[in-house]
PDB file of C-alpha atoms in Angstrom:
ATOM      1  CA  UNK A   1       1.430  -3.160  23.791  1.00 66.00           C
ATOM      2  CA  UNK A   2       0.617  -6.064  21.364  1.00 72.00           C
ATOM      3  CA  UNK A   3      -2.085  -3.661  19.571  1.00 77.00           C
ATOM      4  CA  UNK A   4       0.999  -0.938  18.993  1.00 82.00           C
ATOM      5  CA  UNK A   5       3.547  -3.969  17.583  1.00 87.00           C
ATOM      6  CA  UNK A   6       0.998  -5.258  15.505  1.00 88.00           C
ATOM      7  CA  UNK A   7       0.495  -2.149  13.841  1.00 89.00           C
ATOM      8  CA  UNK A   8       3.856  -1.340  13.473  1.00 91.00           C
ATOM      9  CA  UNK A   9       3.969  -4.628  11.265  1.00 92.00           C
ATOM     10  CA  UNK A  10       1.587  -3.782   9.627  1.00 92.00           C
ATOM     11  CA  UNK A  11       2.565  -0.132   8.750  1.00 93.00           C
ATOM     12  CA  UNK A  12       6.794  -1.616   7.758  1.00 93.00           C
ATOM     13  CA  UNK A  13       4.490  -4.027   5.869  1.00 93.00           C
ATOM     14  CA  UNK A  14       2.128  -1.657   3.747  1.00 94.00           C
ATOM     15  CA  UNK A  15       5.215   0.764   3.767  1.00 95.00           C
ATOM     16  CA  UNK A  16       7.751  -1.505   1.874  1.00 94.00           C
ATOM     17  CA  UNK A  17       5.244  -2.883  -0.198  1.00 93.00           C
ATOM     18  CA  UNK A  18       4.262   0.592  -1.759  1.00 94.00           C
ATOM     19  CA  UNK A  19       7.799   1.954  -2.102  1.00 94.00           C
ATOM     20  CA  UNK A  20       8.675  -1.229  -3.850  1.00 93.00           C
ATOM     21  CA  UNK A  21       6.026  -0.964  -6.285  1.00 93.00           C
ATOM     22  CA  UNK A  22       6.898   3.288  -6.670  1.00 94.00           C
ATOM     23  CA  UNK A  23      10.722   1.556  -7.774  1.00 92.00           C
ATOM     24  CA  UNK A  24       9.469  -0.878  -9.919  1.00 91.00           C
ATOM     25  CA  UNK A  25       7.050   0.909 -11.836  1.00 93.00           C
ATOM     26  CA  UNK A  26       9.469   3.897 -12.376  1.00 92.00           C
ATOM     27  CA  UNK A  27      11.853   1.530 -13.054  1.00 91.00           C
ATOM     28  CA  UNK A  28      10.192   0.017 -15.752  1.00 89.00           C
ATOM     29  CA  UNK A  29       8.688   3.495 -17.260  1.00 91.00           C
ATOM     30  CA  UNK A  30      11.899   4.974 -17.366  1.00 89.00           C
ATOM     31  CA  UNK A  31      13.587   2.008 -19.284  1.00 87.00           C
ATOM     32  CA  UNK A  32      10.794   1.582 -22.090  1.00 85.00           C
ATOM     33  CA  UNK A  33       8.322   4.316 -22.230  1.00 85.00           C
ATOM     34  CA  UNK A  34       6.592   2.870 -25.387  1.00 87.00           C
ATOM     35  CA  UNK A  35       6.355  -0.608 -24.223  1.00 86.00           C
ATOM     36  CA  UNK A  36       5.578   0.483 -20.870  1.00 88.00           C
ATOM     37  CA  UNK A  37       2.220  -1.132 -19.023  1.00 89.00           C
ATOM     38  CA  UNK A  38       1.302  -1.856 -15.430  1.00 89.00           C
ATOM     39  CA  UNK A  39       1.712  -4.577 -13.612  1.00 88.00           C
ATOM     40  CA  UNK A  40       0.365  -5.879 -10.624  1.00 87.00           C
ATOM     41  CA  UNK A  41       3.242  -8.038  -9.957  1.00 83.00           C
ATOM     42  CA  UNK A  42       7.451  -6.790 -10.188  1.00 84.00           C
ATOM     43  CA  UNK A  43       9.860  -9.818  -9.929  1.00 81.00           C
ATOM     44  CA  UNK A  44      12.182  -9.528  -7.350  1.00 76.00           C
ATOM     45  CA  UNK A  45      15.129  -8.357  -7.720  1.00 68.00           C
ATOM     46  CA  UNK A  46      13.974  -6.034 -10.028  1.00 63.00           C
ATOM     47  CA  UNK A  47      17.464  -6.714 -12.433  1.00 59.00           C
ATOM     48  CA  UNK A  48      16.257 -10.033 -12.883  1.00 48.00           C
ATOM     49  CA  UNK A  49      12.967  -9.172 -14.585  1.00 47.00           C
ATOM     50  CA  UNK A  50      13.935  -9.698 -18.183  1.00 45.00           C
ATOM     51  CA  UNK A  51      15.614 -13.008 -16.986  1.00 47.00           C
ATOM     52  CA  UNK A  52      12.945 -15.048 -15.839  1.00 47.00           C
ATOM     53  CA  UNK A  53      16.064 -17.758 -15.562  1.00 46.00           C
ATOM     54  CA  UNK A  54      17.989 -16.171 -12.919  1.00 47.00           C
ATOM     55  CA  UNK A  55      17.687 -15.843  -9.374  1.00 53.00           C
ATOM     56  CA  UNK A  56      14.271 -18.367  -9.759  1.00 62.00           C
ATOM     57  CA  UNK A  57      13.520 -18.719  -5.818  1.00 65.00           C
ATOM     58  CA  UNK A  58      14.046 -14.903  -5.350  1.00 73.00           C
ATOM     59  CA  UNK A  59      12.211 -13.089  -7.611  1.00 77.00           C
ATOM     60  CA  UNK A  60       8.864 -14.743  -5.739  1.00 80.00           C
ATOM     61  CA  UNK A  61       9.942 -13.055  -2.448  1.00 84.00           C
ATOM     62  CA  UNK A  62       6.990  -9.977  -2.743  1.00 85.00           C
ATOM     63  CA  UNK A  63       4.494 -12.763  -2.973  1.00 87.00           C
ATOM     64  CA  UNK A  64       5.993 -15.002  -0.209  1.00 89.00           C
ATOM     65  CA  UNK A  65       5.903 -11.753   2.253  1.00 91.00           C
ATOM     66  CA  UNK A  66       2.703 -10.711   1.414  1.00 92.00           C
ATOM     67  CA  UNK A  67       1.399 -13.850   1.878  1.00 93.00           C
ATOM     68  CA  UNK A  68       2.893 -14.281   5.197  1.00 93.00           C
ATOM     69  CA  UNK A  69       1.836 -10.349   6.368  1.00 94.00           C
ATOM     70  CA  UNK A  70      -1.557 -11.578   5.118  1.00 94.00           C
ATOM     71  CA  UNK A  71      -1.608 -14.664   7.583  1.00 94.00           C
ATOM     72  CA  UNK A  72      -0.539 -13.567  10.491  1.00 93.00           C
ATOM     73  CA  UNK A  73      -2.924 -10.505  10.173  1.00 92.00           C
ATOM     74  CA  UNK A  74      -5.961 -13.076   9.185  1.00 93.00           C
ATOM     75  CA  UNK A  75      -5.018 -14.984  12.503  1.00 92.00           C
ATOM     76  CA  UNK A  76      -4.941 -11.597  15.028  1.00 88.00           C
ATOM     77  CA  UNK A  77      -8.374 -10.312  13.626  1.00 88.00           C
ATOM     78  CA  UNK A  78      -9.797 -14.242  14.390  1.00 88.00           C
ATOM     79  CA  UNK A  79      -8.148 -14.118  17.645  1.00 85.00           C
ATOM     80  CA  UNK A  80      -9.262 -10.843  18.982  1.00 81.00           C
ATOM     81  CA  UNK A  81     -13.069 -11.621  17.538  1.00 77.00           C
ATOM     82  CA  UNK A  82     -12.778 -14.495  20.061  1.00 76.00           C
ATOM     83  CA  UNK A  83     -11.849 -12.059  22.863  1.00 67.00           C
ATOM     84  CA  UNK A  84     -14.885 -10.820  25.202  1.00 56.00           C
ATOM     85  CA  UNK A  85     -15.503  -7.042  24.164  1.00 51.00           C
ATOM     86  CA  UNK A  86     -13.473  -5.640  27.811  1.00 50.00           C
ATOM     87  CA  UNK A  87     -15.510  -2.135  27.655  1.00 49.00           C
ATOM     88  CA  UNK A  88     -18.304  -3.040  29.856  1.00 41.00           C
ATOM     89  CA  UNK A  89     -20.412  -4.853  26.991  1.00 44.00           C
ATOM     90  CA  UNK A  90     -19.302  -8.468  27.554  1.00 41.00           C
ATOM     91  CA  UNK A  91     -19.023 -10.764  24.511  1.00 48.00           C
ATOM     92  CA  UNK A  92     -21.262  -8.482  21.863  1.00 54.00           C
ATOM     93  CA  UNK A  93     -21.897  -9.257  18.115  1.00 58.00           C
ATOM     94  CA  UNK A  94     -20.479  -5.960  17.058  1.00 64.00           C
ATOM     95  CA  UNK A  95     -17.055  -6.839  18.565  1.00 65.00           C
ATOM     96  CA  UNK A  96     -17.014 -10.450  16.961  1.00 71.00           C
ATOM     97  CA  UNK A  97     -18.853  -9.504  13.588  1.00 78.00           C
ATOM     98  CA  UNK A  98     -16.740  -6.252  12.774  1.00 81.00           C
ATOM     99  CA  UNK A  99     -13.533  -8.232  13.507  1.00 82.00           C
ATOM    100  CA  UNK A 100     -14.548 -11.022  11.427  1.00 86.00           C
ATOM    101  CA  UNK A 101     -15.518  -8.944   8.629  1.00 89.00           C
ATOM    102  CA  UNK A 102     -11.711  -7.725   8.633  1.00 90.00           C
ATOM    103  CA  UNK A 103     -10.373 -10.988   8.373  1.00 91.00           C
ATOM    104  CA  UNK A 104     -12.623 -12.215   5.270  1.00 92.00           C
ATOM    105  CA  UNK A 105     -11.456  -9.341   4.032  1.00 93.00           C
ATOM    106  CA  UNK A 106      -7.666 -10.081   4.618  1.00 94.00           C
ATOM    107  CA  UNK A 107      -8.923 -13.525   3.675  1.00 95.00           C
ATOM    108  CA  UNK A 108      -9.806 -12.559  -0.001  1.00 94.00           C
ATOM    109  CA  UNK A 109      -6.379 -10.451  -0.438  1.00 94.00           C
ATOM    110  CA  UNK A 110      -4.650 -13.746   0.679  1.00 93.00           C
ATOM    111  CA  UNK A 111      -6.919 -15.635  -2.416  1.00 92.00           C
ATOM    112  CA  UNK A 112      -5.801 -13.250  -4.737  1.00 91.00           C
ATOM    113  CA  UNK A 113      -2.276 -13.316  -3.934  1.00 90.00           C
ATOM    114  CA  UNK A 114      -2.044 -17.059  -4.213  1.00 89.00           C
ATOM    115  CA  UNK A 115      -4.028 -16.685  -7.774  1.00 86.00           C
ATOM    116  CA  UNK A 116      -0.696 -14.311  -8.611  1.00 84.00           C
ATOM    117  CA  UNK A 117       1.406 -16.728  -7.081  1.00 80.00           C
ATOM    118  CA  UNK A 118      -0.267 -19.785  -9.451  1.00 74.00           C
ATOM    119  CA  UNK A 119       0.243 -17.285 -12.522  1.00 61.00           C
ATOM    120  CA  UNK A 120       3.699 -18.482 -12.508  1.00 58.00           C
ATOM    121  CA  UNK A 121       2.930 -22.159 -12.956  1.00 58.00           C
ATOM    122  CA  UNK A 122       2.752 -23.160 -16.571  1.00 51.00           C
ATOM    123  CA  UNK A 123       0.106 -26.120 -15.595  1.00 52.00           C
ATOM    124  CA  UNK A 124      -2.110 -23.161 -14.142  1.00 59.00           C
ATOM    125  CA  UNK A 125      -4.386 -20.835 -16.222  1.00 60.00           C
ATOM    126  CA  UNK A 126      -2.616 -17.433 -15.902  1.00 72.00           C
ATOM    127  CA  UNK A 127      -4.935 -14.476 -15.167  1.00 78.00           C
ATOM    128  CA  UNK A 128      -4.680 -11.399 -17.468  1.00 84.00           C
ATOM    129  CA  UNK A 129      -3.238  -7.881 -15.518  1.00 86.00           C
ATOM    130  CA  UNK A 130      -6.951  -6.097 -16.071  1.00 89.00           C
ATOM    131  CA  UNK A 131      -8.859  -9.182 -14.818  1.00 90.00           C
ATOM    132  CA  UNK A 132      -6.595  -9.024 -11.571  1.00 91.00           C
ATOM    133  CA  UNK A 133      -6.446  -5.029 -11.478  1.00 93.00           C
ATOM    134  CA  UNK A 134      -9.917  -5.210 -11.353  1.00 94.00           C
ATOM    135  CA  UNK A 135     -10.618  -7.832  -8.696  1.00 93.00           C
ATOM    136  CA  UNK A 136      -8.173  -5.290  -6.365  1.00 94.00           C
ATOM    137  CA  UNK A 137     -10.390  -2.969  -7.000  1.00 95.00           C
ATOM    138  CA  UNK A 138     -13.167  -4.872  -5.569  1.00 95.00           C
ATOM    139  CA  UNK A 139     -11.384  -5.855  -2.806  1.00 95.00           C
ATOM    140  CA  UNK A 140     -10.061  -2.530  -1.787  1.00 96.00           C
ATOM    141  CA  UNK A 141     -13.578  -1.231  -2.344  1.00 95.00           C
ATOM    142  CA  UNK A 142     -14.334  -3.869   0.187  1.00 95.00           C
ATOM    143  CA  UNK A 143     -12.296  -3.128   2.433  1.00 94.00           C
ATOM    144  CA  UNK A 144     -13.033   0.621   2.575  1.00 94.00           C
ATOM    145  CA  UNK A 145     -16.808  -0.302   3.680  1.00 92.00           C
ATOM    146  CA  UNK A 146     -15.207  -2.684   6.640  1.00 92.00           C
ATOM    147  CA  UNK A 147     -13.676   0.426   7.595  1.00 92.00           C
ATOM    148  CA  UNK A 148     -16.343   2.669   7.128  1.00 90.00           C
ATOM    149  CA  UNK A 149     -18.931   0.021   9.030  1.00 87.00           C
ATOM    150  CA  UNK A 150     -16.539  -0.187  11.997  1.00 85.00           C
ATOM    151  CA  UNK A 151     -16.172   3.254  12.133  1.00 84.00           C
ATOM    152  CA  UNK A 152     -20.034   3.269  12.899  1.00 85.00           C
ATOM    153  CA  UNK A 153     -19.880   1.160  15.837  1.00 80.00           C
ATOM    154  CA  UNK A 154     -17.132   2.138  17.300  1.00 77.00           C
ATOM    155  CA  UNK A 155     -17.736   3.642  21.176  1.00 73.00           C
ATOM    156  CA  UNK A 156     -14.354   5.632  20.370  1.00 76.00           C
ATOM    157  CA  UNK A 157     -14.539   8.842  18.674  1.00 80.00           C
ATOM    158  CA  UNK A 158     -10.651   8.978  18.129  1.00 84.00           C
ATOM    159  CA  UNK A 159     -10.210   5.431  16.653  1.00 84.00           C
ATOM    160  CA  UNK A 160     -14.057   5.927  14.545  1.00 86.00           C
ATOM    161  CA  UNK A 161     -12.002   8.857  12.733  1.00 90.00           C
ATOM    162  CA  UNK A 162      -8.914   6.833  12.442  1.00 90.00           C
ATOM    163  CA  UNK A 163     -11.183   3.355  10.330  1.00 91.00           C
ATOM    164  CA  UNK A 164     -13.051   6.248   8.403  1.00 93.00           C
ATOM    165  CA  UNK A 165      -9.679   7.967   7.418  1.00 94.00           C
ATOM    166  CA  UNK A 166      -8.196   4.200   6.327  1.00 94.00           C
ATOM    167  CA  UNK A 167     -11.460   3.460   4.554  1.00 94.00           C
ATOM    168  CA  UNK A 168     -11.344   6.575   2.222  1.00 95.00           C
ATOM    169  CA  UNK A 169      -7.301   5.742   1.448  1.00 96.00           C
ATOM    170  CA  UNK A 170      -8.791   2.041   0.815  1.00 95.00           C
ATOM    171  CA  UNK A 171     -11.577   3.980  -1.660  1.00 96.00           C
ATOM    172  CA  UNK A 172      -8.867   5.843  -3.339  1.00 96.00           C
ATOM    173  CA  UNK A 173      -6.679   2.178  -4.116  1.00 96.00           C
ATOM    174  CA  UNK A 174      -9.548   0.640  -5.608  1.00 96.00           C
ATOM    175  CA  UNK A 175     -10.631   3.979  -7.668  1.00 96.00           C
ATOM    176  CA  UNK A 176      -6.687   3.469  -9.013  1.00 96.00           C
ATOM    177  CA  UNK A 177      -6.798  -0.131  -9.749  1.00 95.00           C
ATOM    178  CA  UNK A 178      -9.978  -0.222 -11.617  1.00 95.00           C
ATOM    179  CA  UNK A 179      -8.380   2.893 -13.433  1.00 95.00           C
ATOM    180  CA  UNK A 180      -5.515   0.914 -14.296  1.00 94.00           C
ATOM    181  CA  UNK A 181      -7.778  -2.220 -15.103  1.00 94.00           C
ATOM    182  CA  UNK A 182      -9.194   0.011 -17.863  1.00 94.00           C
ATOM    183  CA  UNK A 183      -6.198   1.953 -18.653  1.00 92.00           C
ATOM    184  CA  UNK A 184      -2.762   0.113 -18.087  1.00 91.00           C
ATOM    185  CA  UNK A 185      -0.157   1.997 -20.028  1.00 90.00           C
ATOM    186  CA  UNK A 186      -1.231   5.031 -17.330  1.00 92.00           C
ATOM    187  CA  UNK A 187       1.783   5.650 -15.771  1.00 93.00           C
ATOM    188  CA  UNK A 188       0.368   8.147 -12.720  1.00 94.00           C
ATOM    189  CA  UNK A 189      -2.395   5.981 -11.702  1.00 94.00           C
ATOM    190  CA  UNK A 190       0.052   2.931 -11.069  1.00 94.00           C
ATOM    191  CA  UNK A 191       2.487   5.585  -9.128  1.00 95.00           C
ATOM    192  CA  UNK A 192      -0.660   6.597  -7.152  1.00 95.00           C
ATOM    193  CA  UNK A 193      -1.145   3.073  -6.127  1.00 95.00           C
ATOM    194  CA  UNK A 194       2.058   2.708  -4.733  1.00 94.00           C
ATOM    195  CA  UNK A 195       1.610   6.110  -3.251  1.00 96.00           C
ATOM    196  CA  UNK A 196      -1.685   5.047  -1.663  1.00 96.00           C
ATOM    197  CA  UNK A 197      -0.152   1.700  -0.012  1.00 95.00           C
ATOM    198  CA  UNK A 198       2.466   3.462   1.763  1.00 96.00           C
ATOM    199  CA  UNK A 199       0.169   6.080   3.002  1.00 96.00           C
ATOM    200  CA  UNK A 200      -2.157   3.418   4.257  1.00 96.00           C
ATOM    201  CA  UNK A 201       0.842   2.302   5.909  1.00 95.00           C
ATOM    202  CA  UNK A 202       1.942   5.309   7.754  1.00 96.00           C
ATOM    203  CA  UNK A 203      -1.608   5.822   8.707  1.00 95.00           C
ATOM    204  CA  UNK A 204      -1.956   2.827  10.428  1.00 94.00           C
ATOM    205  CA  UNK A 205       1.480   3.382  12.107  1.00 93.00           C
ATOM    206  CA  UNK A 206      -0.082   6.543  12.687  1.00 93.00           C
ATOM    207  CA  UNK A 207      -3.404   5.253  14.485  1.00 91.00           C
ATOM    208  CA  UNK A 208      -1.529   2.864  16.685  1.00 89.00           C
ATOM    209  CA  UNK A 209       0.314   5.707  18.210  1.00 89.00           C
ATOM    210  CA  UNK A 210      -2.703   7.817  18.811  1.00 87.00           C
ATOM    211  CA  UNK A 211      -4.652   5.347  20.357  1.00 84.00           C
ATOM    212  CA  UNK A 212      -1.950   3.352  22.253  1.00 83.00           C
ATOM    213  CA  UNK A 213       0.933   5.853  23.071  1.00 84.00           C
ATOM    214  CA  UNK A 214      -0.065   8.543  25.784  1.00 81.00           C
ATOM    215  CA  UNK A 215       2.422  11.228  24.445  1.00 84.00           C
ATOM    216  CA  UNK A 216       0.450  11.377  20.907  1.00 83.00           C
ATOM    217  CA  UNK A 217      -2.719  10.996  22.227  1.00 83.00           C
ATOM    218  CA  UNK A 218      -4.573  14.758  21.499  1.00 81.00           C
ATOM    219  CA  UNK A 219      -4.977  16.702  24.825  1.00 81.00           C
ATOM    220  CA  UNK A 220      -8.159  16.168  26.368  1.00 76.00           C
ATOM    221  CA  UNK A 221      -8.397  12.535  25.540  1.00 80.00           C
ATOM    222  CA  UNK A 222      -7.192   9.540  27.769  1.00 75.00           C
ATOM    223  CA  UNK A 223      -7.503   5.952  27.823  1.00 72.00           C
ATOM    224  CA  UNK A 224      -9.770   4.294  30.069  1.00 63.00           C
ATOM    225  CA  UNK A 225      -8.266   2.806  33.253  1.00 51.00           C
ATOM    226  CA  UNK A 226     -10.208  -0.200  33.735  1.00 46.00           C
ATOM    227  CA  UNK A 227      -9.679  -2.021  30.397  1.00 49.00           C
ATOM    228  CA  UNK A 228      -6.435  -3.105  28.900  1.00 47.00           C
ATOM    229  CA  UNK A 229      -3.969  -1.279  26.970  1.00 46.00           C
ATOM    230  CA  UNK A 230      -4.508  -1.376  23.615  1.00 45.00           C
ATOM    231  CA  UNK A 231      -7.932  -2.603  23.139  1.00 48.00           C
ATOM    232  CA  UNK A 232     -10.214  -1.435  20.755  1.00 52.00           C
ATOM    233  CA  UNK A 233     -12.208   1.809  22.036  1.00 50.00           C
ATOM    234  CA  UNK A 234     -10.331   1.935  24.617  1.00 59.00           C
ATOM    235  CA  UNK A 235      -9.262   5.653  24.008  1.00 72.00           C
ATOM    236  CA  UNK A 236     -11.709   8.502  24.507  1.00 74.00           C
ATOM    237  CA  UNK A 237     -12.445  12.328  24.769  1.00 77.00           C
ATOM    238  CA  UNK A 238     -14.844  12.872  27.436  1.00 76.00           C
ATOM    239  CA  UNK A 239     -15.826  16.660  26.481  1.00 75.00           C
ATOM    240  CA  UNK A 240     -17.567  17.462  23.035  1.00 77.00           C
ATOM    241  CA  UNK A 241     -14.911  20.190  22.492  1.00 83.00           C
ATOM    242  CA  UNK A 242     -12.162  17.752  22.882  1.00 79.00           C
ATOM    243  CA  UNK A 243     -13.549  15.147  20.165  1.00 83.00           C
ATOM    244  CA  UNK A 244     -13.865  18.188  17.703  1.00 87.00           C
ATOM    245  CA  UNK A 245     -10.184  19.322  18.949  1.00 88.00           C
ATOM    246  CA  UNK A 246      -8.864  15.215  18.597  1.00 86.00           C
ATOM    247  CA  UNK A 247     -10.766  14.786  15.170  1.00 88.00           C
ATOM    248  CA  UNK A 248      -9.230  18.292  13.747  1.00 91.00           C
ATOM    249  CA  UNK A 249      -5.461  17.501  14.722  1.00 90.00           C
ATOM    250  CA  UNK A 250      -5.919  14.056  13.402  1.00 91.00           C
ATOM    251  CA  UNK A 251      -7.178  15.506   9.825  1.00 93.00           C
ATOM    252  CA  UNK A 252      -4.238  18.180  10.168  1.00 94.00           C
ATOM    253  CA  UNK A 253      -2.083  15.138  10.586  1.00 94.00           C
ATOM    254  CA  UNK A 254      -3.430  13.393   7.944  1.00 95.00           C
ATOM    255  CA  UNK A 255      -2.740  15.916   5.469  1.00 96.00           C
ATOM    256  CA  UNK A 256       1.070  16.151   6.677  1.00 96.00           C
ATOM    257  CA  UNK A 257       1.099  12.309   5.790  1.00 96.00           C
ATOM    258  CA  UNK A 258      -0.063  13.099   2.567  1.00 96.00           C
ATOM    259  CA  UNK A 259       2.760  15.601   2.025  1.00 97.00           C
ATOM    260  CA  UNK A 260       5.253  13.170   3.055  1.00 96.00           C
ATOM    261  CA  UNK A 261       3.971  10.641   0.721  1.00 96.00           C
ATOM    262  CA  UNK A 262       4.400  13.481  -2.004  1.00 96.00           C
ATOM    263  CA  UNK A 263       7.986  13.669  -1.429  1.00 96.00           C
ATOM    264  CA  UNK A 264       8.631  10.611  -1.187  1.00 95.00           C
ATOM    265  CA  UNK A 265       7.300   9.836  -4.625  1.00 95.00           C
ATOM    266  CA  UNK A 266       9.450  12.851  -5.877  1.00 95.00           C
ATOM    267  CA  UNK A 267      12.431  11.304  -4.269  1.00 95.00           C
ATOM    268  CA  UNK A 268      11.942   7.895  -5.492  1.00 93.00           C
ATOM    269  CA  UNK A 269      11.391   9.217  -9.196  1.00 92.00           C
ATOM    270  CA  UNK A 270      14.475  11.035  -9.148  1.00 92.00           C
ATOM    271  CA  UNK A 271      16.465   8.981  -7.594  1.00 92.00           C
ATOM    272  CA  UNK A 272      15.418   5.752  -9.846  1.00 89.00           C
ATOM    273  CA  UNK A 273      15.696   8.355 -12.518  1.00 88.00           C
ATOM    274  CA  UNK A 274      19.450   8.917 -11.894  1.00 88.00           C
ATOM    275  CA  UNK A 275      19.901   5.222 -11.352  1.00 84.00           C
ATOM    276  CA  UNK A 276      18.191   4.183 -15.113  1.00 80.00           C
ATOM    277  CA  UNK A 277      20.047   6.970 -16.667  1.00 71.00           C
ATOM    278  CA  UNK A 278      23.440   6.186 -15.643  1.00 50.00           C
ATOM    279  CA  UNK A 279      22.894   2.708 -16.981  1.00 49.00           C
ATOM    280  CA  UNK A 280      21.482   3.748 -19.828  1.00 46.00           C
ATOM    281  CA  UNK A 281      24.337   6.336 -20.619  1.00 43.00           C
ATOM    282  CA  UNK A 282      26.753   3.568 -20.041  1.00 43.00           C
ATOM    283  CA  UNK A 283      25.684   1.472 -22.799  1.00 43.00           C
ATOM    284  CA  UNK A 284      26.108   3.696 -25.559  1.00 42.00           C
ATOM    285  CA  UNK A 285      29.502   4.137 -27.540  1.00 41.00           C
ATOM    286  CA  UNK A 286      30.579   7.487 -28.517  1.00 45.00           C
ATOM    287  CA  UNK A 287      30.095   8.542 -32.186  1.00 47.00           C
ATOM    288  CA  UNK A 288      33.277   8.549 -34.435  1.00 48.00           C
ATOM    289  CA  UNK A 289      34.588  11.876 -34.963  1.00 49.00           C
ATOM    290  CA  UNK A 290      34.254  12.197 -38.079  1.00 49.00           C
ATOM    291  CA  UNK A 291      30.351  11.910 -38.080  1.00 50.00           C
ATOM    292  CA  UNK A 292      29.417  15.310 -38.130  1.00 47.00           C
ATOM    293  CA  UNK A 293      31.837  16.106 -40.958  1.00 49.00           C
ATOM    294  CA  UNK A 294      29.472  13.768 -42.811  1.00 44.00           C
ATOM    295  CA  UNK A 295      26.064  14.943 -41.951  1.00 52.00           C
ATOM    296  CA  UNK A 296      27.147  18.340 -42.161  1.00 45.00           C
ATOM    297  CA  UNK A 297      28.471  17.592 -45.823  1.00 47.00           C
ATOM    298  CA  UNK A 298      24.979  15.711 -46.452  1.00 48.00           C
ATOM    299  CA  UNK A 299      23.143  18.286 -45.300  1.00 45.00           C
ATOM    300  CA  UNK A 300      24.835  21.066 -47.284  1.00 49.00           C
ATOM    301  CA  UNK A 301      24.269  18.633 -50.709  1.00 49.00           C
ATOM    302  CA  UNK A 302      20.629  19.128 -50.252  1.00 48.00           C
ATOM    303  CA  UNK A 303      20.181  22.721 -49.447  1.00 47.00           C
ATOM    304  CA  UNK A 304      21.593  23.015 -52.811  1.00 44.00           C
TER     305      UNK A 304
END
């Protein structure tokens, strides 16, 4: 049970995180198209932005979440890397190593959160968007071969498929930020990190209730009886035709949370779409009525 609330966190977390980020870069796109570039960093609330004066505490409140999401995930993987393995291998390096790679990992997300935090404070050096674009890229990249390395190890076929799944959505963030490192004013690529966050997220939400929740676990696949609910590799498909049966309605699910990501981006450029040009209608006067007299009579002067 505290396997399946933990990843729930983690999945509202991730979620919110890359929805936010789909807002603000649309947002700002929308308003200036020419002066447009991405950022890894939108001030919160997002009205605020141009007013660096207003609303002070607030517009740090991404950073302060993140950091705290960051923490108390850092502290579960240290936690459970204390924990004897339960699935008859007693207290094994693979179980201690693998979960302390995924907190260094965490560890270095949490480092370069703090150096965003610091490039607030004028007595700090602030860090230019490319240098810090391309440090997530490296970390993400990082992250995708924890995945990938504890998909090797893992004495569950179901979850192995579920790390090598989040590993090749970590791939795909760092491929975007090291685009966007390169190429800032790319408006899809910082989209598609956004995108990618919040399908990490539902993926993990995802995983959670496959391993952890009997009524989405594939047919043919149980949890073991003498371990504890919700511990890692604790879910497996005794017959070969039932891992190839789990691992094919897990990549069919997959690509349904891909096409709900889709939509969602549609939804949240049309809807911040409306939103900017409502605004943007509002601020403009209406011509005077004699204007087009004018240009009209202008424009007949020089045809002759």
């Amino acid at each position: 049970m505290a396997a399946l609330v933990y990843q729930m966190i983690s999945s509202a977390a991730l979620v919110s995180l890359g929805l936010y980020h789909m807002v603000a870069t649309t947002r700002n796109h929308l308003r200036s198209p020419q002066a447009y570039f991405a950022r890894p960093y939108h001030p919160f609330p997002l009205s605020s932005s141009s007013s660096p004066s207003n609303n002070h505490r607030l517009r740090f409140l991404q950073l302060y979440l993140v950091i705290a999401f960051l923490v108390v995930a850092i502290v579960h993987q240290i936690v459970i890397s204390l924990d004897a393995d339960p699935l008859l291998k007693g207290r094994s390096p693979v179980h201690y190593f693998t979960s302390l790679q995924s907190a260094a990992s965490l560890f270095l997300f949490l480092l370069l959160t703090l150096a965003l935090l610091s490039e607030w404070i004028p007595a700090l050096l602030p860090l230019p968007n490319d240098l810090i674009f391309g440090l997530a890229a490296g970390l993400f990249y990082l992250q995708s071969f924890v995945f990938w390395g504890a998909a090797t190890v893992q004495t569950s076929d179901l979850q192995a498929k579920c790390d090598s799944v989040s590993g090749r959505i970590s791939a795909l963030a760092s491929i975007l930020c090291l685009v966007l490192a390169c190429q800032p004013k790319l408006f899809v690529a910082d989209v598609g990190l956004g995108a990618s966050l919040s399908l990490q997220g539902l993926w993990v939400l995802q995983t959670g209730l496959s391993l952890y929740v009997d009524a989405f676990i594939p047919e043919g696949c149980h949890k073991l009886l003498d371990v504890v609910n919700g511990v890692e590799g604790s879910t497996k498909c005794d017959l070969d035709e039932s891992k190839l049966r789990a691992v094919a309605i897990l990549d069919l699910v997959f690509l349904v949370h891909v096409m709900f990501v889709l939509l969602i981006v549609m939804v949240t450029y049309a809807m911040t779409a409306k939103s900017v040009g409502i605004r943007a209608l509002g601020s403009y006067e209406a011509l005077p009525s004699d204007n087009t007299h004018i240009q009209m009579k202008a424009l007949s002067g020089t045809q002759a």
